JSON list of C-alpha atoms in Angstrom, two decimals:
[
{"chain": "A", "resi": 293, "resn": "UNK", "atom": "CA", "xyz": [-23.11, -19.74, 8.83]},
{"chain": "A", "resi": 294, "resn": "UNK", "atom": "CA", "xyz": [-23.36, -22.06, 5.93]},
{"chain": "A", "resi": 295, "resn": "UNK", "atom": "CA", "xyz": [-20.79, -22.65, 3.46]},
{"chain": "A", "resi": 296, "resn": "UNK", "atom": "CA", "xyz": [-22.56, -21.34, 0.54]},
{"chain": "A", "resi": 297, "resn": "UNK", "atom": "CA", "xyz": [-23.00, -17.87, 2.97]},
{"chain": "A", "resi": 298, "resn": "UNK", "atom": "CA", "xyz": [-19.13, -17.50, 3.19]},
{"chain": "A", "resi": 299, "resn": "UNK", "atom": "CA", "xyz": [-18.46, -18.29, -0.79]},
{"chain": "A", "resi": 300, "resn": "UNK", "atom": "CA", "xyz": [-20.94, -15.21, -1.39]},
{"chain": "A", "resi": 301, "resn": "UNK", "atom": "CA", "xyz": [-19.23, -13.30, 1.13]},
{"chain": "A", "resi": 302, "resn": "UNK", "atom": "CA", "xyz": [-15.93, -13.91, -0.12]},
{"chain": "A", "resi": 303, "resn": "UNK", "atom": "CA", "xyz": [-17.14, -13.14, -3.97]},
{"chain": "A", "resi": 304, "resn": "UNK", "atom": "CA", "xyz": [-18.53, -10.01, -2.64]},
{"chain": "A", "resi": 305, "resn": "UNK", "atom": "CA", "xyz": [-15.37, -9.09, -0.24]},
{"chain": "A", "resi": 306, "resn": "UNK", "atom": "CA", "xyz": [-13.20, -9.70, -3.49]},
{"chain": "A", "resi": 307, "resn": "UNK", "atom": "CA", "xyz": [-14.96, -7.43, -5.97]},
{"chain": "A", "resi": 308, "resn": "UNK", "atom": "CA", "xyz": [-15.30, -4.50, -3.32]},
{"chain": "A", "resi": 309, "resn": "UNK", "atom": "CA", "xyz": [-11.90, -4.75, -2.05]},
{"chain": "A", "resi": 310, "resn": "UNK", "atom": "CA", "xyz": [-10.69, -4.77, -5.93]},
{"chain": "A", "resi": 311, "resn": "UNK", "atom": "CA", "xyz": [-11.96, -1.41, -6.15]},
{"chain": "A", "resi": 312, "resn": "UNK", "atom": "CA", "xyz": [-9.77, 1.57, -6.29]},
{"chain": "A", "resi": 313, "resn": "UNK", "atom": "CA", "xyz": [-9.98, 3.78, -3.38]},
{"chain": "A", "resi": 314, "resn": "UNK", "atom": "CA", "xyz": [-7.64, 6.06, -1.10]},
{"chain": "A", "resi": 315, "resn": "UNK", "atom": "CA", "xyz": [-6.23, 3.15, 0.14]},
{"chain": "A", "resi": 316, "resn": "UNK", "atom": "CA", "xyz": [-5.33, 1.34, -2.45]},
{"chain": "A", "resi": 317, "resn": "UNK", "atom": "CA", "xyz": [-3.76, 4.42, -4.66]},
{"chain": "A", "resi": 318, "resn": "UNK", "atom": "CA", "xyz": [-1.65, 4.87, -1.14]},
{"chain": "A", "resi": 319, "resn": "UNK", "atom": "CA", "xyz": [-0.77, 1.39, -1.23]},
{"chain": "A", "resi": 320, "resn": "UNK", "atom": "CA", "xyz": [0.07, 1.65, -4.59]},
{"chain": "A", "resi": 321, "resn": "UNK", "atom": "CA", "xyz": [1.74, 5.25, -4.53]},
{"chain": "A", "resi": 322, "resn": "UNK", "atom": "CA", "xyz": [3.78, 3.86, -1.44]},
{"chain": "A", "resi": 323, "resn": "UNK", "atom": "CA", "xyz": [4.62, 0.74, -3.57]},
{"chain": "A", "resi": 324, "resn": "UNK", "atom": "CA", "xyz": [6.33, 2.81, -6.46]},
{"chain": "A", "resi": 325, "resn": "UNK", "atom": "CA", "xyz": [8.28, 4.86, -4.01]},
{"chain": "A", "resi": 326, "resn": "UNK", "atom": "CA", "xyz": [9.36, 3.05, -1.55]},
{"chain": "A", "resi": 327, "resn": "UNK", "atom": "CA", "xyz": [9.55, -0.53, -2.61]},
{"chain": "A", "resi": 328, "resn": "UNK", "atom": "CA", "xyz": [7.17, -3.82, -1.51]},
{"chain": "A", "resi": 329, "resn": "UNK", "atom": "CA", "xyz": [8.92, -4.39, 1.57]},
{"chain": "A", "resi": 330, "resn": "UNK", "atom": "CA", "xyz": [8.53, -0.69, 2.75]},
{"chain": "A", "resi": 331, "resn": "UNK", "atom": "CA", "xyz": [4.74, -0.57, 1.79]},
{"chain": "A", "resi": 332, "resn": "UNK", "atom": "CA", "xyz": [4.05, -3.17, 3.85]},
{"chain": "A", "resi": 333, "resn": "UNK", "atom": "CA", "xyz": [3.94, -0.80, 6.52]},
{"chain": "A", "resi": 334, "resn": "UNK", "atom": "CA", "xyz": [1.31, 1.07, 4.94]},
{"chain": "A", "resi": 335, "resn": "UNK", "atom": "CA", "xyz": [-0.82, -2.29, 4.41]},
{"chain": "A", "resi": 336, "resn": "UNK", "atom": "CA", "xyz": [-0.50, -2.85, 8.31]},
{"chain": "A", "resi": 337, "resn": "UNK", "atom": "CA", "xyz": [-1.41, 0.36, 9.08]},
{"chain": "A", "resi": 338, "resn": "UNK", "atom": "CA", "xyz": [-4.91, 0.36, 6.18]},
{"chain": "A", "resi": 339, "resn": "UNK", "atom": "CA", "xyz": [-5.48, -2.83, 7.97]},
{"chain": "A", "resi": 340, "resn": "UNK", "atom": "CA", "xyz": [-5.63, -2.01, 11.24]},
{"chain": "A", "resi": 341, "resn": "UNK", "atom": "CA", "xyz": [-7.66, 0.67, 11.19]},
{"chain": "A", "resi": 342, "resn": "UNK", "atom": "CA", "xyz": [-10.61, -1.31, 9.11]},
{"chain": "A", "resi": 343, "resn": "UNK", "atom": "CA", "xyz": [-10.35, -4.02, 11.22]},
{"chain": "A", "resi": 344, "resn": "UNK", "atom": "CA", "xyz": [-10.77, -1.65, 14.49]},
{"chain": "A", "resi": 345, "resn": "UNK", "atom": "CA", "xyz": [-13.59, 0.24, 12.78]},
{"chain": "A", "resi": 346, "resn": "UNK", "atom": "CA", "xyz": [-15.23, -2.99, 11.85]},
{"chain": "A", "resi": 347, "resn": "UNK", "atom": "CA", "xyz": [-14.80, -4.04, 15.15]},
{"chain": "A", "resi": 348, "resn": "UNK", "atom": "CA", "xyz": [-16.17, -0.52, 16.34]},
{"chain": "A", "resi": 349, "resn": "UNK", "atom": "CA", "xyz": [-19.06, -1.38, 14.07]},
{"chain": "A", "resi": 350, "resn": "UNK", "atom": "CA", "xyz": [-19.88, -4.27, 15.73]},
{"chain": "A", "resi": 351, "resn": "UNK", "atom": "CA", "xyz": [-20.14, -3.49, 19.00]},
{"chain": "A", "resi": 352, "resn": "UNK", "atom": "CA", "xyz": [-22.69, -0.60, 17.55]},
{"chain": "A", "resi": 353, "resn": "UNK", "atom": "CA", "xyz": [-21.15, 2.65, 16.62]},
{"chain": "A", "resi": 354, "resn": "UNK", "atom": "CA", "xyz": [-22.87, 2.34, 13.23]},
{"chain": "A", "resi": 355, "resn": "UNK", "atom": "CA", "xyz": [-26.12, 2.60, 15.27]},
{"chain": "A", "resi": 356, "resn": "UNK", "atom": "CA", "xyz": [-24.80, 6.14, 17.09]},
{"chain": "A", "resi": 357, "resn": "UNK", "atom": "CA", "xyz": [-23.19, 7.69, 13.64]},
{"chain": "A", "resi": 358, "resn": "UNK", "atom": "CA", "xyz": [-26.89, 7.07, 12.24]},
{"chain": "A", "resi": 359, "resn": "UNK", "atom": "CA", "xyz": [-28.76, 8.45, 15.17]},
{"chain": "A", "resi": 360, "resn": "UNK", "atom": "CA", "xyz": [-26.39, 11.36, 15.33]},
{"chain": "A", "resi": 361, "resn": "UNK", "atom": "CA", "xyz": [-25.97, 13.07, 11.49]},
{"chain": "A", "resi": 362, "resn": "UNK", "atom": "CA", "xyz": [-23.78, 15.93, 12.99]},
{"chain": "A", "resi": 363, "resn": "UNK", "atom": "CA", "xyz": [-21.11, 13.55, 14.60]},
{"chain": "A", "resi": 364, "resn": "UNK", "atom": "CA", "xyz": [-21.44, 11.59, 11.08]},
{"chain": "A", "resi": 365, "resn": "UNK", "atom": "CA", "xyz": [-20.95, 14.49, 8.92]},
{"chain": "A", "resi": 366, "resn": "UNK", "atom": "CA", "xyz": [-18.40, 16.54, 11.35]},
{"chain": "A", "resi": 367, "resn": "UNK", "atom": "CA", "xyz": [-15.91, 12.96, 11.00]},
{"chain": "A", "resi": 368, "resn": "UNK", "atom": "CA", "xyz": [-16.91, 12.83, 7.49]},
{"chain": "A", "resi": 369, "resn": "UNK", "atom": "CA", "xyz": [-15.70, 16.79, 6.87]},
{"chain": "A", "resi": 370, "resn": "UNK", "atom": "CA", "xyz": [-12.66, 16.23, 8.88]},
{"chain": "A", "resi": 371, "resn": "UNK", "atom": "CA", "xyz": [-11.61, 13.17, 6.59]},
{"chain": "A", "resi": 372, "resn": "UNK", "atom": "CA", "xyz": [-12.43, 14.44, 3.38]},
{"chain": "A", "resi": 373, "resn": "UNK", "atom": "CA", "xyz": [-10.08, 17.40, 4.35]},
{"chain": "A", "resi": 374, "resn": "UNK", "atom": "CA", "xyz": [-7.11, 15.32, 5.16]},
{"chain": "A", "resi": 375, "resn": "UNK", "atom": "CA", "xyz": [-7.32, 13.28, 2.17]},
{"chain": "A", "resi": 376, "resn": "UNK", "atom": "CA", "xyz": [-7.36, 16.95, 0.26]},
{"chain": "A", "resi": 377, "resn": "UNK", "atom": "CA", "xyz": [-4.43, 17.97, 2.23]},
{"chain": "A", "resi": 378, "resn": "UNK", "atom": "CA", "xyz": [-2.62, 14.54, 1.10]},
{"chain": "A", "resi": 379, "resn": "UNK", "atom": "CA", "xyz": [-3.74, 14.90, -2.55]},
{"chain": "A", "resi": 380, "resn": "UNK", "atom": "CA", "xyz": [-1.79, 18.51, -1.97]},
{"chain": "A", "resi": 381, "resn": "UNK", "atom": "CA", "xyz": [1.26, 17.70, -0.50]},
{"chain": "A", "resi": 382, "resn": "UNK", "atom": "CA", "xyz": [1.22, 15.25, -3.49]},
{"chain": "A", "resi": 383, "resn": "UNK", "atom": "CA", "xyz": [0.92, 17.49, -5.79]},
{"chain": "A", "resi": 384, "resn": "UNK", "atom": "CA", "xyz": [2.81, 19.96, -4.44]},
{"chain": "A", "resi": 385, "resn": "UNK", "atom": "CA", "xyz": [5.91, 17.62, -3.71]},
{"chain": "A", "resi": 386, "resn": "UNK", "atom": "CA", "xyz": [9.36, 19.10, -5.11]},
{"chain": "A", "resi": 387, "resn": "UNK", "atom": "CA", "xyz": [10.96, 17.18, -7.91]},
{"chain": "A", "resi": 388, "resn": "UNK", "atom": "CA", "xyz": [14.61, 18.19, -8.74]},
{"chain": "A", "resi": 389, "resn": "UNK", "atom": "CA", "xyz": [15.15, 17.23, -12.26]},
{"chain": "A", "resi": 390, "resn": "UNK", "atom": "CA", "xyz": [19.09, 16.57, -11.54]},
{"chain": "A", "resi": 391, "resn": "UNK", "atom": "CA", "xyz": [18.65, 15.07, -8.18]},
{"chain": "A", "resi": 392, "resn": "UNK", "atom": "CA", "xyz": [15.97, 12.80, -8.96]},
{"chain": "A", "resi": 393, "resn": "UNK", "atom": "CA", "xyz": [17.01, 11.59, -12.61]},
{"chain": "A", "resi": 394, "resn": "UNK", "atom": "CA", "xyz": [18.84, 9.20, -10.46]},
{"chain": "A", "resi": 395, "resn": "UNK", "atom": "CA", "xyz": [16.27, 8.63, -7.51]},
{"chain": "A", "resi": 396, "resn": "UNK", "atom": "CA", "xyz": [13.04, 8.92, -6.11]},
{"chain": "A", "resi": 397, "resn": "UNK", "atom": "CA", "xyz": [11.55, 12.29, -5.40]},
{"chain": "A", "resi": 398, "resn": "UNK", "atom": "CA", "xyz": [11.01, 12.97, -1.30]},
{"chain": "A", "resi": 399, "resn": "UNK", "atom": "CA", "xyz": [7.79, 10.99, -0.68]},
{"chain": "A", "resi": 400, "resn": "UNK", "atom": "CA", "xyz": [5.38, 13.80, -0.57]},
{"chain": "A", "resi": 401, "resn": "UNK", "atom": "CA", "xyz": [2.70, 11.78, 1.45]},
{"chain": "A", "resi": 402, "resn": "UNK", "atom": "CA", "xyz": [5.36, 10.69, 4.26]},
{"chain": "A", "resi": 403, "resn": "UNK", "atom": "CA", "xyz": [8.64, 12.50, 5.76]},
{"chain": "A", "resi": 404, "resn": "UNK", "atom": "CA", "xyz": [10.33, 9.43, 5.67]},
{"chain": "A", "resi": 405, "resn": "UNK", "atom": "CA", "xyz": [9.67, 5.60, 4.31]},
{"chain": "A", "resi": 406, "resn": "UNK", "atom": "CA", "xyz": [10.19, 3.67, 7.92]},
{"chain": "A", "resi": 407, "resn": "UNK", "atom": "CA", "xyz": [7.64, 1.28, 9.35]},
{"chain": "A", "resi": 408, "resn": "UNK", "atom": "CA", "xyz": [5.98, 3.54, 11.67]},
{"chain": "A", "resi": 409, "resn": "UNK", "atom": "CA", "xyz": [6.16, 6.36, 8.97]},
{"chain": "A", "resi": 410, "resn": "UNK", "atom": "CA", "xyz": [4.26, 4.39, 6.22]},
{"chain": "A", "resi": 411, "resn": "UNK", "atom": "CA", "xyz": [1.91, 2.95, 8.98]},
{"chain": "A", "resi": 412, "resn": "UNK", "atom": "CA", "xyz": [0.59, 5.75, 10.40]},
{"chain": "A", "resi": 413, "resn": "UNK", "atom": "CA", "xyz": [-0.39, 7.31, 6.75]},
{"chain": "A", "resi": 414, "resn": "UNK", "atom": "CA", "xyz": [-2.16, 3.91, 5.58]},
{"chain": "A", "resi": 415, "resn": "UNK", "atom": "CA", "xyz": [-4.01, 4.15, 9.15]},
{"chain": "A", "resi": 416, "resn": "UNK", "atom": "CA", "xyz": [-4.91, 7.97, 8.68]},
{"chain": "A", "resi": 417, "resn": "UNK", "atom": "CA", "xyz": [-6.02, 7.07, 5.16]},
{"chain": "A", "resi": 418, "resn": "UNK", "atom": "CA", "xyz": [-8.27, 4.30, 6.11]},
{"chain": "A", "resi": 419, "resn": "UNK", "atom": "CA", "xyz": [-9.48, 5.60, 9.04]},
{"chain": "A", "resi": 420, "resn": "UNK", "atom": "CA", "xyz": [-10.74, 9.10, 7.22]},
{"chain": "A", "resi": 421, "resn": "UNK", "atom": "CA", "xyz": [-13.47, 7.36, 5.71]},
{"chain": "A", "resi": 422, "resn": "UNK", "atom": "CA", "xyz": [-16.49, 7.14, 8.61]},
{"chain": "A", "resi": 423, "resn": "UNK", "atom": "CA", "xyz": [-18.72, 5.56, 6.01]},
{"chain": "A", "resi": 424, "resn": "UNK", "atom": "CA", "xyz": [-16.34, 2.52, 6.29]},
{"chain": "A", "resi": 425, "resn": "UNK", "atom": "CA", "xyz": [-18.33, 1.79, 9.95]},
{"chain": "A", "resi": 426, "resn": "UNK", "atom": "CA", "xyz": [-21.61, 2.73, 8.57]},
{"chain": "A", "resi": 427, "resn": "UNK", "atom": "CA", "xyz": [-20.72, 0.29, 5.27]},
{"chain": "A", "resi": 428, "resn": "UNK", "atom": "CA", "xyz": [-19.93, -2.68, 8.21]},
{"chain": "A", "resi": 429, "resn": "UNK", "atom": "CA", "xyz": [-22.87, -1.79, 10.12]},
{"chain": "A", "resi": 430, "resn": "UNK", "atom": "CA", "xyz": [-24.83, -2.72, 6.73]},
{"chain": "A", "resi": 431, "resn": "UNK", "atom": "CA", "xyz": [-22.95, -5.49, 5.28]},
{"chain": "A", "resi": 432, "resn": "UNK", "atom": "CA", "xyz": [-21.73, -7.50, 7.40]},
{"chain": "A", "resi": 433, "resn": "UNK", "atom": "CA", "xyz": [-25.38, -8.97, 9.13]},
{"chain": "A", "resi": 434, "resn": "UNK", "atom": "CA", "xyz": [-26.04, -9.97, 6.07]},
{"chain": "A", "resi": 435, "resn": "UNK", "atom": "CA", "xyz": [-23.67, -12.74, 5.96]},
{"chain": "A", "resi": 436, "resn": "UNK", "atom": "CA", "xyz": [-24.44, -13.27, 9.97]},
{"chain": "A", "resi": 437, "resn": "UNK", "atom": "CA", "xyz": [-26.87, -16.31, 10.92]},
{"chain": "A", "resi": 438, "resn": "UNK", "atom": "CA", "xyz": [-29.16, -14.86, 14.24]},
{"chain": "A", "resi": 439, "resn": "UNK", "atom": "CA", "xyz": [-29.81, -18.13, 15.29]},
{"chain": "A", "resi": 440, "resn": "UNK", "atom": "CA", "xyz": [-26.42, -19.40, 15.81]},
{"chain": "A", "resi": 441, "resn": "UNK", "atom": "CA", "xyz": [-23.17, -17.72, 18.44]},
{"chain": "A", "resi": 442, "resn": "UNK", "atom": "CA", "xyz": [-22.29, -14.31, 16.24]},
{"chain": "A", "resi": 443, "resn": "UNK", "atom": "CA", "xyz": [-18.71, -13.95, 17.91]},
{"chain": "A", "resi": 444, "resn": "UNK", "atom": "CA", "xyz": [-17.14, -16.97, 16.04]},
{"chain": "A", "resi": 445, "resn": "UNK", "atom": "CA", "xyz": [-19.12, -15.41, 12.98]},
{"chain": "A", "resi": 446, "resn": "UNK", "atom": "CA", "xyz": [-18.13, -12.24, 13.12]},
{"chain": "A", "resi": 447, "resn": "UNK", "atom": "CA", "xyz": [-14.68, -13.75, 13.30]},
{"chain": "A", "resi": 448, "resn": "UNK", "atom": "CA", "xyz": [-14.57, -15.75, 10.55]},
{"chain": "A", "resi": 449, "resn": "UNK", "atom": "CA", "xyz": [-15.85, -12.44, 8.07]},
{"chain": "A", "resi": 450, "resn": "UNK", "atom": "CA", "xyz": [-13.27, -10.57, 9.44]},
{"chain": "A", "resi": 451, "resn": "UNK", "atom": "CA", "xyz": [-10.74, -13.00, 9.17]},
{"chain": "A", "resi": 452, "resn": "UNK", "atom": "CA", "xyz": [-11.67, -13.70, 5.52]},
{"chain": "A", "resi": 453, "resn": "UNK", "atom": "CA", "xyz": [-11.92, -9.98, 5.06]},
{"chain": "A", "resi": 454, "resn": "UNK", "atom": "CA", "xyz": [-7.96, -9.21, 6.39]},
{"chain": "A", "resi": 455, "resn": "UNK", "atom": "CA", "xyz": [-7.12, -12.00, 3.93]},
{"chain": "A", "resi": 456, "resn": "UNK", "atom": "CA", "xyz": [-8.89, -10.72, 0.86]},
{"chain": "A", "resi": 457, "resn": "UNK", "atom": "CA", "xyz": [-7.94, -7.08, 1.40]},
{"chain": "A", "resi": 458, "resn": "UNK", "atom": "CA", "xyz": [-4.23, -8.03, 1.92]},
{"chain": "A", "resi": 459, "resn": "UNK", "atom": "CA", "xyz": [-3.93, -9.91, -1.28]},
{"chain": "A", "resi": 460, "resn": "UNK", "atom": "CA", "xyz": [-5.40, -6.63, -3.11]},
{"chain": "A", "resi": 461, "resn": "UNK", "atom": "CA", "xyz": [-3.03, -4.48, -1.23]},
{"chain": "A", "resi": 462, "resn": "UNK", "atom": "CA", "xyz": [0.04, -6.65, -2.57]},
{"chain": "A", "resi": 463, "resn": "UNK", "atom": "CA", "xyz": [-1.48, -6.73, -6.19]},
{"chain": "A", "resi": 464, "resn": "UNK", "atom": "CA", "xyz": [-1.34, -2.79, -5.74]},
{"chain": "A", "resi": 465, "resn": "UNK", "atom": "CA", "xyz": [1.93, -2.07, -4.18]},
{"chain": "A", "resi": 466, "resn": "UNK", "atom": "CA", "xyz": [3.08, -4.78, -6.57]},
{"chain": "A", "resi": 467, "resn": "UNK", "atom": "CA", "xyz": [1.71, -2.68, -9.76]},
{"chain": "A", "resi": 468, "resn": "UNK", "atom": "CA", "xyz": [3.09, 0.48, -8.23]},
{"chain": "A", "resi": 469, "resn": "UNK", "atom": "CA", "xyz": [6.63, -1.44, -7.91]},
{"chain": "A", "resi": 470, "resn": "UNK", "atom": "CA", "xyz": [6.81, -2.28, -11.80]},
{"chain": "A", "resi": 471, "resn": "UNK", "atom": "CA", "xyz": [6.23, 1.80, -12.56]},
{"chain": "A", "resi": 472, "resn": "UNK", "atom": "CA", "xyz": [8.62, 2.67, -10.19]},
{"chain": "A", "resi": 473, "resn": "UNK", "atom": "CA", "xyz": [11.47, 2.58, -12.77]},
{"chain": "A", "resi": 474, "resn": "UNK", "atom": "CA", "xyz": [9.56, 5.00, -14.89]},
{"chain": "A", "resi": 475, "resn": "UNK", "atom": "CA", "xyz": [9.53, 7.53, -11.97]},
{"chain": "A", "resi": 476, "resn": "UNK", "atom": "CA", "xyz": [13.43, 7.77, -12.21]},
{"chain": "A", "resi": 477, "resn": "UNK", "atom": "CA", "xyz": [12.81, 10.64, -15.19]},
{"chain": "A", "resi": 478, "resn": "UNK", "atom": "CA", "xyz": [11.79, 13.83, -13.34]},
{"chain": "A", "resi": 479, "resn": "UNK", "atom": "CA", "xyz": [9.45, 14.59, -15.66]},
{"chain": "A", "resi": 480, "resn": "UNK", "atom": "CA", "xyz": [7.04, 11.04, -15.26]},
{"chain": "A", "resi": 481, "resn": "UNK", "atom": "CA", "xyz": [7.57, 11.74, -11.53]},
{"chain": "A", "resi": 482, "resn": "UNK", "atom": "CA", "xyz": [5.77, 15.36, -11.19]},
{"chain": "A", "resi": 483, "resn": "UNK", "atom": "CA", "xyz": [3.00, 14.04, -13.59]},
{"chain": "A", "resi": 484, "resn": "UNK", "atom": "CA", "xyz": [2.64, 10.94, -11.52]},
{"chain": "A", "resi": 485, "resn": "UNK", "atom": "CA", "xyz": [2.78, 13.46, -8.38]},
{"chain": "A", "resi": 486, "resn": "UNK", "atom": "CA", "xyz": [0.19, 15.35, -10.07]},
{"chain": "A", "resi": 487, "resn": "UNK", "atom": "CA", "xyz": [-2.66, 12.35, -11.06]},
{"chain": "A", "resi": 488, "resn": "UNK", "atom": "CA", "xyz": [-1.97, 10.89, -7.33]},
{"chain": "A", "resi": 489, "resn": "UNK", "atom": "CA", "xyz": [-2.27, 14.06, -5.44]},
{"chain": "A", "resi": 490, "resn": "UNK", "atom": "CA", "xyz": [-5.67, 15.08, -8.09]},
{"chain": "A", "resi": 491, "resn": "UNK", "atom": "CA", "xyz": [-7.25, 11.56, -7.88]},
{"chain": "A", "resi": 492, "resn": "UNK", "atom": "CA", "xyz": [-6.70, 12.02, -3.50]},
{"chain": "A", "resi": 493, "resn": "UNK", "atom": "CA", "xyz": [-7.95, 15.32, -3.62]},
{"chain": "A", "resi": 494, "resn": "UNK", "atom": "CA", "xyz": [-11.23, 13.72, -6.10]},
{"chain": "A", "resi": 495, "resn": "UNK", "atom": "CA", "xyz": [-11.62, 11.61, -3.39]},
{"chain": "A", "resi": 496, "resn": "UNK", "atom": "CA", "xyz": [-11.62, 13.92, -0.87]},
{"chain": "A", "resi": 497, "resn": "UNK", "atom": "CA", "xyz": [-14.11, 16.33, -2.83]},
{"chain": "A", "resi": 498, "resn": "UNK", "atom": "CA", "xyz": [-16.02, 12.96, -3.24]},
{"chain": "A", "resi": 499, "resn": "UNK", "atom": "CA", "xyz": [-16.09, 12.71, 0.41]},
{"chain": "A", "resi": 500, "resn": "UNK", "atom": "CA", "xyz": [-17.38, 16.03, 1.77]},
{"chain": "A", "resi": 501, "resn": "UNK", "atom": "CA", "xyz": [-20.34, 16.00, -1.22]},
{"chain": "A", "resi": 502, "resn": "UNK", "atom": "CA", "xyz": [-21.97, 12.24, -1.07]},
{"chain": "A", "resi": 503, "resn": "UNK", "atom": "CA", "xyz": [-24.40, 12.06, 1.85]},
{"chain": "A", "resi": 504, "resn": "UNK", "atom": "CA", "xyz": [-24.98, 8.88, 3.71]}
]
């Protein structure tokens, strides 16, 4: 591809990655709770499974979910309804107002803040959303010369893609670490519990009601 092909991918990448979704408020909810170093986990984990389903794209899965609406919707349904059931637990997540005047509330979207903990919700999260495949399936050709090897290509986007979408996920978590302070007072932390575990369950609503 041409230089002036990758500078309008990366301009593109940049302003859809900077958009607040599911994994970003989990990057950012993670962030407030558990601290920049912990969240990383939850970064690898939103990572990984974009990367696999752009991947999946790729080698034509985009072409199957079109072809088959049922298998579309039925992953679609099923995603929508865990990112309700996280918007739930979220709101539903016990705050203690002597306990946790001095600390964090229990996470209410993980049991516990290890690696493996945090990375399996990010990878849950980001691998809810089918559309993500169908979005690749769409997107990235554009940016893809035919006439030239598509493997180093395809490389390249998705390389540039990981970057971009792991600088937004540390401008998140990052924002989520400077309200964490504020999430001492029991009260900030149920209302906080309450907008994250509304906007997730938006999303999910979101998610189940837009067709392809």
């Amino acid at each position: 591809m041409s230089l002036q092909t990758w500078w309008l991918f990366v301009v593109t990448v940049f302003f859809v990655s900077a958009t607040p979704g599911p994994n970003m408020l989990l990057v950012m909810t993670h962030g407030a709770r558990h601290g920049l170093r912990a969240s990383l986990g939850t970064m690898a984990g939103c990572m990984t499974a974009l990367i696999a389903m752009m991947s999946i794209s790729a080698a034509g899965l985009g072409a199957v979910l079109k072809a088959w609406p049922m298998l579309f919707d039925t992953l679609r349904y099923v995603g929508a309804a865990y990112l309700v059931y996280l918007g739930y637990k979220s709101w539903r997540s016990p705050v203690n107002a002597q306990d946790e005047a001095a600390k964090l509330a229990t996470p209410a979207l993980v049991a516990e803040s290890g690696f493996g903990k945090l990375f399996k919700s990010g990878f849950l999260v980001a691998a809810s959303n089918p559309k993500a495949i169908l979005f690749a399936a769409a997107f990235l050709p554009q940016f893809i010369d035919p006439t030239a090897a598509k493997l180093p290509q395809f490389s390249i986007l998705l390389g540039t893609f990981a970057v971009i979408e792991m600088s937004w996920y540390m401008v998140y978590a990052t924002g989520g670490l400077r309200i964490a302070p504020y999430l001492r007072e029991a009260r900030v932390l149920k209302a906080f519990n309450r907008i994250s575990g509304g906007v997730f369950m938006g999303f999910g609503a979101l998610m189940a009601a837009v067709h392809r």
